[in-house]
PDB file of C-alpha atoms and ligand atoms in Angstrom:
ATOM      1  CA  MET G   1      17.529   2.504   6.461  1.00 95.00           C
ATOM      2  CA  ILE G   2      14.235   3.299   5.090  1.00 98.00           C
ATOM      3  CA  ILE G   3      13.326   2.762   1.403  1.00 98.00           C
ATOM      4  CA  ALA G   4       9.914   4.628   0.858  1.00 98.00           C
ATOM      5  CA  ILE G   5       7.680   3.598  -2.110  1.00 98.00           C
ATOM      6  CA  ASP G   6       4.464   5.336  -3.084  1.00 98.00           C
ATOM      7  CA  GLY G   7       2.201   4.751  -6.005  1.00 98.00           C
ATOM      8  CA  PRO G   8      -1.401   4.124  -7.149  1.00 97.00           C
ATOM      9  CA  ALA G   9      -3.276   0.871  -7.154  1.00 94.00           C
ATOM     10  CA  GLY G  10      -1.750  -1.699  -9.447  1.00 93.00           C
ATOM     11  CA  SER G  11       1.388   0.107  -9.917  1.00 95.00           C
ATOM     12  CA  GLY G  12       3.389  -2.964  -8.861  1.00 92.00           C
ATOM     13  CA  LYS G  13       4.430  -1.549  -5.504  1.00 93.00           C
ATOM     14  CA  THR G  14       3.558  -4.615  -3.388  1.00 92.00           C
ATOM     15  CA  THR G  15       5.381  -7.187  -5.542  1.00 93.00           C
ATOM     16  CA  VAL G  16       8.387  -4.972  -6.165  1.00 97.00           C
ATOM     17  CA  SER G  17       8.789  -3.847  -2.688  1.00 97.00           C
ATOM     18  CA  ARG G  18       8.671  -7.541  -1.428  1.00 96.00           C
ATOM     19  CA  LEU G  19      11.349  -8.523  -3.988  1.00 97.00           C
ATOM     20  CA  LEU G  20      13.404  -5.531  -3.410  1.00 97.00           C
ATOM     21  CA  ALA G  21      13.538  -6.290   0.355  1.00 97.00           C
ATOM     22  CA  LYS G  22      14.384  -9.877  -0.276  1.00 96.00           C
ATOM     23  CA  GLN G  23      17.268  -8.821  -2.478  1.00 95.00           C
ATOM     24  CA  LEU G  24      18.589  -6.399   0.065  1.00 96.00           C
ATOM     25  CA  GLY G  25      18.056  -8.867   2.884  1.00 96.00           C
ATOM     26  CA  ILE G  26      15.911  -6.379   4.834  1.00 96.00           C
ATOM     27  CA  SER G  27      12.220  -6.277   6.073  1.00 96.00           C
ATOM     28  CA  TYR G  28       9.215  -5.160   4.105  1.00 96.00           C
ATOM     29  CA  LEU G  29       5.972  -3.508   5.130  1.00 97.00           C
ATOM     30  CA  ASP G  30       2.756  -3.218   3.012  1.00 96.00           C
ATOM     31  CA  THR G  31       0.881  -0.345   4.779  1.00 97.00           C
ATOM     32  CA  GLY G  32      -2.175  -0.790   2.580  1.00 97.00           C
ATOM     33  CA  ALA G  33      -2.531  -4.278   4.358  1.00 97.00           C
ATOM     34  CA  LEU G  34      -2.937  -2.299   7.659  1.00 98.00           C
ATOM     35  CA  TYR G  35      -5.751  -0.167   6.244  1.00 98.00           C
ATOM     36  CA  ARG G  36      -7.296  -3.305   4.754  1.00 98.00           C
ATOM     37  CA  VAL G  37      -7.203  -5.224   8.049  1.00 98.00           C
ATOM     38  CA  LEU G  38      -8.858  -2.156   9.706  1.00 98.00           C
ATOM     39  CA  THR G  39     -11.529  -2.136   7.064  1.00 98.00           C
ATOM     40  CA  LEU G  40     -12.319  -5.731   7.452  1.00 98.00           C
ATOM     41  CA  LYS G  41     -12.592  -5.389  11.166  1.00 98.00           C
ATOM     42  CA  ALA G  42     -14.740  -2.417  10.919  1.00 98.00           C
ATOM     43  CA  LEU G  43     -17.184  -4.147   8.369  1.00 98.00           C
ATOM     44  CA  GLU G  44     -17.267  -7.313  10.587  1.00 97.00           C
ATOM     45  CA  GLU G  45     -18.206  -5.151  13.696  1.00 97.00           C
ATOM     46  CA  ASN G  46     -20.867  -3.207  11.677  1.00 97.00           C
ATOM     47  CA  ILE G  47     -19.153   0.030  12.500  1.00 98.00           C
ATOM     48  CA  ASN G  48     -20.329   3.150  10.650  1.00 98.00           C
ATOM     49  CA  LEU G  49     -17.530   4.024   8.168  1.00 98.00           C
ATOM     50  CA  ASN G  50     -18.187   7.724   8.685  1.00 98.00           C
ATOM     51  CA  ASP G  51     -17.543   7.527  12.259  1.00 98.00           C
ATOM     52  CA  GLY G  52     -13.742   8.613  12.389  1.00 98.00           C
ATOM     53  CA  GLU G  53     -13.581   8.417  16.266  1.00 98.00           C
ATOM     54  CA  THR G  54     -14.794   4.929  16.594  1.00 98.00           C
ATOM     55  CA  LEU G  55     -12.630   3.758  13.737  1.00 98.00           C
ATOM     56  CA  GLN G  56      -9.754   5.527  15.476  1.00 98.00           C
ATOM     57  CA  LYS G  57     -10.289   3.503  18.667  1.00 98.00           C
ATOM     58  CA  LEU G  58     -10.687   0.405  16.463  1.00 98.00           C
ATOM     59  CA  ALA G  59      -7.358   1.052  14.779  1.00 97.00           C
ATOM     60  CA  SER G  60      -5.433   1.619  18.088  1.00 96.00           C
ATOM     61  CA  THR G  61      -6.694  -1.552  19.650  1.00 95.00           C
ATOM     62  CA  MET G  62      -6.787  -3.939  16.760  1.00 95.00           C
ATOM     63  CA  ASN G  63      -4.468  -6.864  16.940  1.00 94.00           C
ATOM     64  CA  VAL G  64      -2.604  -7.306  13.581  1.00 96.00           C
ATOM     65  CA  LYS G  65       0.267  -9.551  13.071  1.00 94.00           C
ATOM     66  CA  ILE G  66       2.380  -9.758   9.982  1.00 91.00           C
ATOM     67  CA  GLU G  67       4.487 -12.789   9.211  1.00 90.00           C
ATOM     68  CA  GLY G  68       6.162 -12.616   5.868  1.00 85.00           C
ATOM     69  CA  GLU G  69       3.324 -12.391   3.319  1.00 87.00           C
ATOM     70  CA  ARG G  70       0.762 -13.640   5.764  1.00 94.00           C
ATOM     71  CA  ILE G  71      -1.476 -11.202   7.826  1.00 96.00           C
ATOM     72  CA  TYR G  72      -3.366 -12.077  10.912  1.00 97.00           C
ATOM     73  CA  LEU G  73      -6.230 -10.296  12.576  1.00 97.00           C
ATOM     74  CA  ASP G  74      -6.691 -11.445  16.205  1.00 94.00           C
ATOM     75  CA  ASP G  75      -4.803 -14.579  15.360  1.00 91.00           C
ATOM     76  CA  ARG G  76      -7.015 -15.449  12.349  1.00 97.00           C
ATOM     77  CA  GLU G  77      -5.367 -15.478   8.982  1.00 98.00           C
ATOM     78  CA  VAL G  78      -6.819 -12.764   6.702  1.00 98.00           C
ATOM     79  CA  THR G  79      -4.362 -12.617   3.878  1.00 95.00           C
ATOM     80  CA  VAL G  80      -6.846 -13.329   1.176  1.00 92.00           C
ATOM     81  CA  GLU G  81      -9.845 -11.792   2.826  1.00 95.00           C
ATOM     82  CA  ILE G  82      -8.385  -8.266   2.870  1.00 96.00           C
ATOM     83  CA  ARG G  83      -7.745  -8.268  -0.849  1.00 91.00           C
ATOM     84  CA  THR G  84     -11.481  -8.786  -2.013  1.00 90.00           C
ATOM     85  CA  PRO G  85     -13.529  -6.329  -3.786  1.00 88.00           C
ATOM     86  CA  LEU G  86     -15.557  -5.602  -0.792  1.00 93.00           C
ATOM     87  CA  ILE G  87     -12.561  -4.287   0.880  1.00 95.00           C
ATOM     88  CA  ASP G  88     -11.423  -2.335  -2.056  1.00 92.00           C
ATOM     89  CA  LYS G  89     -14.883  -0.747  -2.219  1.00 93.00           C
ATOM     90  CA  ASN G  90     -14.927   0.473   1.431  1.00 97.00           C
ATOM     91  CA  ILE G  91     -11.274   1.154   2.205  1.00 97.00           C
ATOM     92  CA  SER G  92     -11.069   4.737   0.766  1.00 96.00           C
ATOM     93  CA  GLN G  93     -13.796   5.864   3.294  1.00 97.00           C
ATOM     94  CA  VAL G  94     -11.827   4.374   6.191  1.00 98.00           C
ATOM     95  CA  ALA G  95      -8.520   5.694   5.067  1.00 97.00           C
ATOM     96  CA  SER G  96     -10.023   9.242   4.750  1.00 97.00           C
ATOM     97  CA  HIS G  97     -10.246   9.958   8.279  1.00 98.00           C
ATOM     98  CA  PRO G  98      -7.305  11.971   9.799  1.00 97.00           C
ATOM     99  CA  GLN G  99      -7.772  10.280  13.274  1.00 98.00           C
ATOM    100  CA  VAL G 100      -7.242   6.836  11.578  1.00 98.00           C
ATOM    101  CA  ARG G 101      -4.372   8.082   9.725  1.00 98.00           C
ATOM    102  CA  GLU G 102      -2.626   9.439  12.771  1.00 98.00           C
ATOM    103  CA  VAL G 103      -2.883   6.001  14.478  1.00 98.00           C
ATOM    104  CA  MET G 104      -1.613   4.229  11.288  1.00 98.00           C
ATOM    105  CA  VAL G 105       1.280   6.602  10.838  1.00 98.00           C
ATOM    106  CA  ASN G 106       2.352   5.978  14.467  1.00 98.00           C
ATOM    107  CA  LEU G 107       2.064   2.191  14.004  1.00 97.00           C
ATOM    108  CA  GLN G 108       4.068   2.214  10.756  1.00 97.00           C
ATOM    109  CA  ARG G 109       6.827   4.077  12.503  1.00 98.00           C
ATOM    110  CA  LYS G 110       6.613   1.841  15.563  1.00 96.00           C
ATOM    111  CA  ILE G 111       6.890  -1.312  13.501  1.00 95.00           C
ATOM    112  CA  THR G 112       9.879  -0.075  11.431  1.00 96.00           C
ATOM    113  CA  TYR G 113      11.641   1.793  14.369  1.00 96.00           C
ATOM    114  CA  CYS G 114      15.557   1.511  14.126  1.00 95.00           C
ATOM    115  CA  LYS G 115      15.271  -1.203  11.521  1.00 96.00           C
ATOM    116  CA  ASP G 116      15.883  -1.533   7.785  1.00 97.00           C
ATOM    117  CA  TYR G 117      12.653  -1.538   5.964  1.00 97.00           C
ATOM    118  CA  VAL G 118      11.165  -1.327   2.556  1.00 98.00           C
ATOM    119  CA  VAL G 119       7.904   0.568   3.260  1.00 98.00           C
ATOM    120  CA  GLU G 120       5.173   1.006   0.527  1.00 98.00           C
ATOM    121  CA  GLY G 121       1.732   2.788   0.458  1.00 98.00           C
ATOM    122  CA  ARG G 122       0.420   6.133  -0.419  1.00 98.00           C
ATOM    123  CA  ASP G 123       1.785   8.625   1.998  1.00 98.00           C
ATOM    124  CA  ILE G 124       5.228   7.069   2.854  1.00 98.00           C
ATOM    125  CA  THR G 125       7.355   9.500   1.023  1.00 98.00           C
ATOM    126  CA  THR G 126       5.175  12.463   1.907  1.00 98.00           C
ATOM    127  CA  VAL G 127       4.022  11.904   5.451  1.00 98.00           C
ATOM    128  CA  VAL G 128       5.259   8.850   7.207  1.00 98.00           C
ATOM    129  CA  PHE G 129       8.891   9.044   6.130  1.00 98.00           C
ATOM    130  CA  PRO G 130       9.555  12.282   4.375  1.00 98.00           C
ATOM    131  CA  HIS G 131      13.214  11.910   5.244  1.00 97.00           C
ATOM    132  CA  ALA G 132      13.613   8.269   4.083  1.00 98.00           C
ATOM    133  CA  ASP G 133      17.140   7.415   2.716  1.00 97.00           C
ATOM    134  CA  TYR G 134      15.509   6.481  -0.645  1.00 97.00           C
ATOM    135  CA  LYS G 135      12.251   7.671  -2.122  1.00 98.00           C
ATOM    136  CA  PHE G 136      10.428   6.214  -5.192  1.00 98.00           C
ATOM    137  CA  TYR G 137       7.232   6.813  -6.966  1.00 98.00           C
ATOM    138  CA  LEU G 138       5.984   3.881  -8.985  1.00 98.00           C
ATOM    139  CA  ASP G 139       3.258   4.387 -11.723  1.00 98.00           C
ATOM    140  CA  ALA G 140       1.667   2.707 -14.587  1.00 98.00           C
ATOM    141  CA  ASP G 141      -1.053   3.439 -17.233  1.00 98.00           C
ATOM    142  CA  PHE G 142      -4.607   2.999 -15.928  1.00 98.00           C
ATOM    143  CA  ASN G 143      -5.305   0.039 -18.260  1.00 97.00           C
ATOM    144  CA  GLU G 144      -2.161  -1.857 -17.284  1.00 97.00           C
ATOM    145  CA  ARG G 145      -2.975  -1.314 -13.647  1.00 97.00           C
ATOM    146  CA  LEU G 146      -6.387  -2.624 -14.266  1.00 97.00           C
ATOM    147  CA  GLN G 147      -5.304  -5.645 -16.025  1.00 96.00           C
ATOM    148  CA  ARG G 148      -2.848  -6.460 -13.205  1.00 94.00           C
ATOM    149  CA  ARG G 149      -5.456  -5.991 -10.551  1.00 91.00           C
ATOM    150  CA  TYR G 150      -7.808  -8.390 -12.640  1.00 93.00           C
ATOM    151  CA  LYS G 151      -5.219 -10.937 -13.020  1.00 92.00           C
ATOM    152  CA  GLU G 152      -4.362 -10.845  -9.354  1.00 87.00           C
ATOM    153  CA  LEU G 153      -7.983 -11.464  -8.312  1.00 85.00           C
ATOM    154  CA  LYS G 154      -8.470 -14.203 -10.894  1.00 89.00           C
ATOM    155  CA  GLU G 155      -5.421 -15.925  -9.652  1.00 89.00           C
ATOM    156  CA  LYS G 156      -6.694 -15.907  -6.251  1.00 82.00           C
ATOM    157  CA  GLY G 157      -9.990 -17.465  -7.392  1.00 86.00           C
ATOM    158  CA  LEU G 158     -12.051 -14.574  -6.779  1.00 82.00           C
ATOM    159  CA  SER G 159     -14.796 -13.778  -9.346  1.00 81.00           C
ATOM    160  CA  VAL G 160     -15.030 -10.202 -10.649  1.00 85.00           C
ATOM    161  CA  SER G 161     -16.345  -8.409 -13.550  1.00 91.00           C
ATOM    162  CA  TRP G 162     -13.967  -6.249 -15.580  1.00 94.00           C
ATOM    163  CA  GLU G 163     -16.482  -3.373 -15.614  1.00 95.00           C
ATOM    164  CA  HIS G 164     -16.968  -3.558 -11.858  1.00 91.00           C
ATOM    165  CA  LEU G 165     -13.228  -3.654 -11.329  1.00 92.00           C
ATOM    166  CA  GLU G 166     -12.657  -0.691 -13.641  1.00 96.00           C
ATOM    167  CA  GLU G 167     -15.247   1.417 -11.784  1.00 95.00           C
ATOM    168  CA  GLN G 168     -13.758   0.563  -8.458  1.00 92.00           C
ATOM    169  CA  LEU G 169     -10.226   1.344  -9.442  1.00 95.00           C
ATOM    170  CA  ARG G 170     -11.278   4.666 -10.990  1.00 96.00           C
ATOM    171  CA  LYS G 171     -13.069   5.506  -7.606  1.00 95.00           C
ATOM    172  CA  ARG G 172     -10.097   4.367  -5.453  1.00 94.00           C
ATOM    173  CA  ASP G 173      -7.816   6.422  -7.745  1.00 96.00           C
ATOM    174  CA  GLU G 174      -9.828   9.382  -7.278  1.00 96.00           C
ATOM    175  CA  ALA G 175     -10.012   9.021  -3.605  1.00 95.00           C
ATOM    176  CA  ASP G 176      -6.371   8.410  -3.314  1.00 96.00           C
ATOM    177  CA  PHE G 177      -5.239  11.392  -5.248  1.00 97.00           C
ATOM    178  CA  THR G 178      -7.976  13.865  -3.931  1.00 97.00           C
ATOM    179  CA  ARG G 179      -8.183  12.955  -0.253  1.00 96.00           C
ATOM    180  CA  LYS G 180      -7.916  15.892   2.036  1.00 94.00           C
ATOM    181  CA  VAL G 181      -5.406  14.343   4.357  1.00 95.00           C
ATOM    182  CA  ALA G 182      -2.213  12.841   2.877  1.00 96.00           C
ATOM    183  CA  PRO G 183      -3.247  12.510  -0.723  1.00 97.00           C
ATOM    184  CA  LEU G 184      -1.085  10.342  -2.949  1.00 97.00           C
ATOM    185  CA  LYS G 185       1.419  12.616  -4.763  1.00 97.00           C
ATOM    186  CA  LYS G 186       4.922  12.415  -6.006  1.00 97.00           C
ATOM    187  CA  THR G 187       7.381  14.513  -4.037  1.00 97.00           C
ATOM    188  CA  GLU G 188      10.073  16.482  -5.811  1.00 96.00           C
ATOM    189  CA  ASP G 189      12.789  14.250  -4.449  1.00 97.00           C
ATOM    190  CA  ALA G 190      11.195  10.856  -5.243  1.00 98.00           C
ATOM    191  CA  ILE G 191      12.407   8.914  -8.243  1.00 97.00           C
ATOM    192  CA  TYR G 192       9.652   8.365 -10.694  1.00 98.00           C
ATOM    193  CA  ILE G 193       9.401   4.950 -12.362  1.00 97.00           C
ATOM    194  CA  ASP G 194       6.831   4.159 -15.016  1.00 97.00           C
ATOM    195  CA  THR G 195       6.306   0.360 -14.765  1.00 97.00           C
ATOM    196  CA  THR G 196       3.799   0.026 -17.708  1.00 97.00           C
ATOM    197  CA  ASN G 197       6.227  -1.665 -20.075  1.00 96.00           C
ATOM    198  CA  LEU G 198       8.658  -3.203 -17.622  1.00 96.00           C
ATOM    199  CA  THR G 199       8.890  -6.592 -16.102  1.00 95.00           C
ATOM    200  CA  LEU G 200       9.037  -7.214 -12.500  1.00 95.00           C
ATOM    201  CA  SER G 201      12.757  -7.937 -12.449  1.00 95.00           C
ATOM    202  CA  GLU G 202      13.414  -4.822 -14.626  1.00 97.00           C
ATOM    203  CA  VAL G 203      11.698  -2.606 -12.068  1.00 97.00           C
ATOM    204  CA  VAL G 204      13.363  -4.174  -9.142  1.00 98.00           C
ATOM    205  CA  ASN G 205      16.882  -3.898 -10.892  1.00 97.00           C
ATOM    206  CA  LYS G 206      16.162  -0.110 -11.670  1.00 97.00           C
ATOM    207  CA  LEU G 207      15.475   0.478  -8.056  1.00 97.00           C
ATOM    208  CA  LEU G 208      18.488  -1.410  -7.080  1.00 97.00           C
ATOM    209  CA  SER G 209      20.715   0.587  -9.425  1.00 96.00           C
ATOM    210  CA  TYR G 210      19.477   3.722  -7.934  1.00 95.00           C
ATOM    211  CA  ILE G 211      20.119   2.478  -4.508  1.00 94.00           C
ATOM    212  CA  LYS G 212      23.730   1.309  -5.345  1.00 86.00           C
ATOM    213  CA  LYS G 213      24.568   4.492  -7.166  1.00 75.00           C
ATOM    214  CA  LYS G 214      23.498   6.792  -4.216  1.00 72.00           C
ATOM    215  CA  THR G 215      25.359   4.506  -1.706  1.00 66.00           C
ATOM    216  CA  ILE G 216      28.540   4.714  -3.681  1.00 58.00           C
ATOM    217  CA  PHE G 217      28.324   8.478  -3.746  1.00 57.00           C
ATOM    218  CA  ARG G 218      27.487   8.964  -0.083  1.00 56.00           C
TER     219      ARG G 218
HETATM  220  O1   DC Y   1      -1.830  -0.494  -1.510  1.00 64.06           O
HETATM  221  P1   DC Y   1      -3.271  -0.964  -1.452  1.00 64.06           P
HETATM  222  O2   DC Y   1      -3.948  -1.014  -2.786  1.00 64.06           O
HETATM  223  O3   DC Y   1      -3.344  -2.194  -0.735  1.00 64.06           O
HETATM  224  O4   DC Y   1      -4.059   0.165  -0.525  1.00 64.06           O
HETATM  225  C1   DC Y   1      -5.371   0.013  -0.262  1.00 64.06           C
HETATM  226  C2   DC Y   1      -5.930   1.421   0.164  1.00 64.06           C
HETATM  227  O5   DC Y   1      -5.378   1.627   1.510  1.00 64.06           O
HETATM  228  C3   DC Y   1      -5.563   2.545  -0.705  1.00 64.06           C
HETATM  229  O6   DC Y   1      -6.504   2.723  -1.769  1.00 64.06           O
HETATM  230  C4   DC Y   1      -5.683   3.708   0.268  1.00 64.06           C
HETATM  231  C5   DC Y   1      -5.247   3.022   1.580  1.00 64.06           C
HETATM  232  N1   DC Y   1      -3.876   3.304   1.980  1.00 64.06           N
HETATM  233  C6   DC Y   1      -3.594   4.620   2.432  1.00 64.06           C
HETATM  234  O7   DC Y   1      -4.521   5.396   2.495  1.00 64.06           O
HETATM  235  N2   DC Y   1      -2.311   4.915   2.813  1.00 64.06           N
HETATM  236  C7   DC Y   1      -1.358   4.046   2.721  1.00 64.06           C
HETATM  237  N3   DC Y   1      -0.125   4.395   3.151  1.00 64.06           N
HETATM  238  C8   DC Y   1      -1.563   2.695   2.312  1.00 64.06           C
HETATM  239  C9   DC Y   1      -2.925   2.451   1.834  1.00 64.06           C
END
Protein backbone atom coordinates (compact mmCIF):
# COMPACT_ATOMS: atom_id res chain seq x y z
CA MET A 1 0.00 0.00 0.00
CA ILE A 2 1.26 3.46 -0.92
CA ILE A 3 -0.11 6.65 0.62
CA ALA A 4 1.19 9.52 -1.52
CA ILE A 5 1.31 13.06 -0.12
CA ASP A 6 2.36 16.23 -1.97
CA GLY A 7 2.35 19.88 -1.01
CA PRO A 8 4.48 23.03 -0.80
CA ALA A 9 7.23 23.73 1.74
CA GLY A 10 5.81 24.28 5.21
CA SER A 11 2.46 22.64 4.50
CA GLY A 12 3.15 20.17 7.29
CA LYS A 13 3.77 17.17 5.03
CA THR A 14 6.83 15.84 6.80
CA THR A 15 5.47 15.85 10.34
CA VAL A 16 2.03 14.68 9.26
CA SER A 17 3.43 11.84 7.13
CA ARG A 18 5.67 10.68 9.92
CA LEU A 19 2.80 10.60 12.41
CA LEU A 20 0.40 9.01 9.96
CA ALA A 21 2.88 6.23 9.19
CA LYS A 22 3.40 5.66 12.90
CA GLN A 23 -0.33 5.40 13.53
CA LEU A 24 -0.74 2.94 10.69
CA GLY A 25 2.35 0.97 11.69
CA ILE A 26 3.95 1.37 8.25
CA SER A 27 7.12 3.00 6.91
CA TYR A 28 7.64 6.59 5.86
CA LEU A 29 9.76 8.21 3.14
CA ASP A 30 10.59 11.92 3.03
CA THR A 31 11.70 12.30 -0.60
CA GLY A 32 12.76 15.92 -0.03
CA ALA A 33 15.47 14.53 2.26
CA LEU A 34 16.95 12.63 -0.70
CA TYR A 35 17.15 15.82 -2.79
CA ARG A 36 18.62 17.58 0.24
CA VAL A 37 21.37 14.98 0.70
CA LEU A 38 22.25 15.24 -2.98
CA THR A 39 22.42 19.05 -2.73
CA LEU A 40 24.70 18.81 0.31
CA LYS A 41 27.01 16.36 -1.45
CA ALA A 42 27.12 18.49 -4.62
CA LEU A 43 28.00 21.60 -2.60
CA GLU A 44 30.68 19.75 -0.65
CA GLU A 45 32.21 18.45 -3.85
CA ASN A 46 32.04 21.87 -5.53
CA ILE A 47 29.96 20.59 -8.39
CA ASN A 48 28.47 23.07 -10.81
CA LEU A 49 24.76 22.95 -10.00
CA ASN A 50 23.89 23.65 -13.64
CA ASP A 51 25.60 20.44 -14.71
CA GLY A 52 22.76 17.92 -14.80
CA GLU A 53 24.89 15.02 -16.04
CA THR A 54 27.45 15.24 -13.26
CA LEU A 55 24.65 15.62 -10.72
CA GLN A 56 22.96 12.56 -12.17
CA LYS A 57 26.14 10.52 -11.67
CA LEU A 58 26.44 11.83 -8.14
CA ALA A 59 22.79 10.91 -7.45
CA SER A 60 23.20 7.38 -8.76
CA THR A 61 26.32 6.70 -6.71
CA MET A 62 25.56 8.53 -3.46
CA ASN A 63 25.35 6.42 -0.37
CA VAL A 64 22.26 7.51 1.58
CA LYS A 65 20.89 5.66 4.56
CA ILE A 66 17.65 6.48 6.32
CA GLU A 67 17.10 5.23 9.85
CA GLY A 68 13.83 6.57 11.22
CA GLU A 69 14.25 10.33 11.37
CA ARG A 70 18.03 10.16 10.95
CA ILE A 71 19.67 10.56 7.56
CA TYR A 72 23.21 9.45 6.76
CA LEU A 73 25.45 10.33 3.83
CA ASP A 74 28.45 8.01 3.49
CA ASP A 75 27.82 6.87 7.08
CA ARG A 76 27.96 10.46 8.42
CA GLU A 77 24.81 11.76 10.06
CA VAL A 78 23.49 14.79 8.14
CA THR A 79 19.98 15.07 9.64
CA VAL A 80 20.37 18.71 10.71
CA GLU A 81 22.83 19.77 8.00
CA ILE A 82 20.40 19.02 5.18
CA ARG A 83 17.78 21.41 6.59
CA THR A 84 19.88 24.58 6.71
CA PRO A 85 19.07 27.73 4.66
CA LEU A 86 22.14 27.00 2.49
CA ILE A 87 20.53 23.80 1.26
CA ASP A 88 17.14 25.55 0.86
CA LYS A 89 18.84 28.14 -1.32
CA ASN A 90 20.44 25.65 -3.70
CA ILE A 91 18.05 22.72 -3.77
CA SER A 92 15.67 24.01 -6.46
CA GLN A 93 18.50 24.17 -8.97
CA VAL A 94 19.55 20.59 -8.21
CA ALA A 95 15.95 19.32 -8.35
CA SER A 96 15.29 21.03 -11.69
CA HIS A 97 17.38 18.59 -13.77
CA PRO A 98 15.37 15.83 -15.48
CA GLN A 99 18.36 13.46 -15.26
CA VAL A 100 18.51 13.93 -11.50
CA ARG A 101 14.78 13.42 -11.12
CA GLU A 102 14.91 10.20 -13.10
CA VAL A 103 17.46 8.72 -10.69
CA MET A 104 15.48 9.97 -7.70
CA VAL A 105 12.18 8.55 -8.92
CA ASN A 106 13.79 5.13 -9.47
CA LEU A 107 15.43 5.26 -6.07
CA GLN A 108 12.12 6.12 -4.39
CA ARG A 109 10.35 3.25 -6.17
CA LYS A 110 13.17 0.87 -5.23
CA ILE A 111 13.12 1.83 -1.53
CA THR A 112 9.36 1.31 -1.29
CA TYR A 113 9.04 -1.69 -3.62
CA CYS A 114 6.42 -4.16 -2.40
CA LYS A 115 6.19 -2.48 1.00
CA ASP A 116 3.62 -0.33 2.79
CA TYR A 117 4.75 3.28 2.81
CA VAL A 118 3.67 6.86 3.35
CA VAL A 119 5.69 8.79 0.75
CA GLU A 120 5.76 12.59 0.67
CA GLY A 121 7.25 15.21 -1.64
CA ARG A 122 6.32 17.33 -4.66
CA ASP A 123 5.79 14.80 -7.48
CA ILE A 124 4.65 11.72 -5.58
CA THR A 125 0.97 11.83 -6.60
CA THR A 126 1.81 12.94 -10.15
CA VAL A 127 4.97 11.11 -11.22
CA VAL A 128 6.37 8.66 -8.68
CA PHE A 129 3.10 6.96 -7.69
CA PRO A 130 0.27 8.24 -9.90
CA HIS A 131 -1.65 5.05 -9.01
CA ALA A 132 -1.08 5.20 -5.27
CA ASP A 133 -3.78 3.69 -3.06
CA TYR A 134 -4.37 7.08 -1.42
CA LYS A 135 -3.45 10.53 -2.69
CA PHE A 136 -3.42 13.72 -0.64
CA TYR A 137 -2.42 17.32 -1.32
CA LEU A 138 -1.57 19.29 1.82
CA ASP A 139 -1.58 23.08 1.71
CA ALA A 140 -1.48 26.12 4.01
CA ASP A 141 -1.43 29.93 3.65
CA PHE A 142 1.94 31.40 2.76
CA ASN A 143 2.28 33.25 6.09
CA GLU A 144 1.45 30.17 8.09
CA ARG A 145 4.01 28.13 6.14
CA LEU A 146 6.60 30.85 6.68
CA GLN A 147 5.91 30.88 10.40
CA ARG A 148 6.23 27.10 10.63
CA ARG A 149 9.52 27.08 8.75
CA TYR A 150 10.87 29.92 10.96
CA LYS A 151 9.90 28.06 14.13
CA GLU A 152 11.42 24.82 12.85
CA LEU A 153 14.79 26.46 12.18
CA LYS A 154 14.77 28.34 15.50
CA GLU A 155 14.04 25.11 17.36
CA LYS A 156 17.07 23.58 15.67
CA GLY A 157 19.17 26.48 16.93
CA LEU A 158 19.81 27.84 13.43
CA SER A 159 19.89 31.61 13.08
CA VAL A 160 17.78 33.05 10.27
CA SER A 161 16.23 36.41 9.54
CA TRP A 162 12.49 36.49 8.86
CA GLU A 163 12.98 38.57 5.67
CA HIS A 164 15.62 36.22 4.30
CA LEU A 165 13.46 33.19 5.01
CA GLU A 166 10.43 34.85 3.39
CA GLU A 167 12.41 35.54 0.23
CA GLN A 168 13.74 31.99 0.12
CA LEU A 169 10.31 30.44 0.63
CA ARG A 170 8.87 32.57 -2.19
CA LYS A 171 11.69 31.54 -4.50
CA ARG A 172 11.33 27.87 -3.60
CA ASP A 173 7.55 28.00 -4.13
CA GLU A 174 8.07 29.61 -7.51
CA ALA A 175 10.62 26.93 -8.49
CA ASP A 176 8.43 24.08 -7.20
CA PHE A 177 5.29 25.28 -9.00
CA THR A 178 6.85 26.34 -12.30
CA ARG A 179 9.58 23.72 -12.80
CA LYS A 180 9.49 22.31 -16.35
CA VAL A 181 9.78 18.71 -15.16
CA ALA A 182 7.40 17.37 -12.52
CA PRO A 183 6.14 20.69 -11.08
CA LEU A 184 4.10 20.64 -7.90
CA LYS A 185 0.39 20.40 -8.69
CA LYS A 186 -2.73 18.86 -7.29
CA THR A 187 -4.08 15.96 -9.31
CA GLU A 188 -7.82 15.69 -9.77
CA ASP A 189 -8.03 12.54 -7.67
CA ALA A 190 -5.95 13.83 -4.73
CA ILE A 191 -7.77 14.93 -1.59
CA TYR A 192 -7.01 18.58 -0.81
CA ILE A 193 -6.44 19.49 2.83
CA ASP A 194 -5.86 23.06 3.98
CA THR A 195 -3.85 22.75 7.20
CA THR A 196 -3.68 26.50 7.98
CA ASN A 197 -6.02 26.40 10.96
CA LEU A 198 -5.67 22.77 11.92
CA THR A 199 -3.51 21.20 14.60
CA LEU A 200 -1.18 18.39 13.71
CA SER A 201 -3.43 15.74 15.19
CA GLU A 202 -6.47 17.22 13.41
CA VAL A 203 -4.70 16.84 10.07
CA VAL A 204 -3.58 13.29 10.84
CA ASN A 205 -7.10 12.35 11.94
CA LYS A 206 -8.55 13.82 8.75
CA LEU A 207 -6.20 11.70 6.65
CA LEU A 208 -6.96 8.64 8.75
CA SER A 209 -10.70 9.14 8.32
CA TYR A 210 -10.36 9.25 4.52
CA ILE A 211 -8.19 6.14 4.59
CA LYS A 212 -10.65 4.24 6.79
CA LYS A 213 -13.63 5.36 4.68
CA LYS A 214 -12.03 4.21 1.43
CA THR A 215 -10.92 0.91 2.99
CA ILE A 216 -14.47 0.16 4.18
CA PHE A 217 -15.99 0.77 0.73
CA ARG A 218 -13.39 -1.24 -1.19
O1 LIG B 1 10.03 18.67 1.22
P1 LIG B 1 11.26 19.56 1.30
O2 LIG B 1 10.94 20.99 1.62
O3 LIG B 1 12.30 19.00 2.20
O4 LIG B 1 11.85 19.54 -0.19
C1 LIG B 1 12.98 20.31 -0.52
C2 LIG B 1 13.05 20.53 -2.02
O5 LIG B 1 13.34 19.30 -2.68
C3 LIG B 1 11.80 21.08 -2.70
O6 LIG B 1 11.73 22.48 -2.63
C4 LIG B 1 11.95 20.58 -4.10
C5 LIG B 1 12.71 19.29 -3.95
N1 LIG B 1 11.84 18.11 -4.02
C6 LIG B 1 11.43 17.71 -5.26
O7 LIG B 1 11.77 18.35 -6.26
N2 LIG B 1 10.68 16.59 -5.39
C7 LIG B 1 10.30 15.88 -4.32
N3 LIG B 1 9.57 14.77 -4.48
C8 LIG B 1 10.68 16.29 -3.03
C9 LIG B 1 11.43 17.44 -2.91
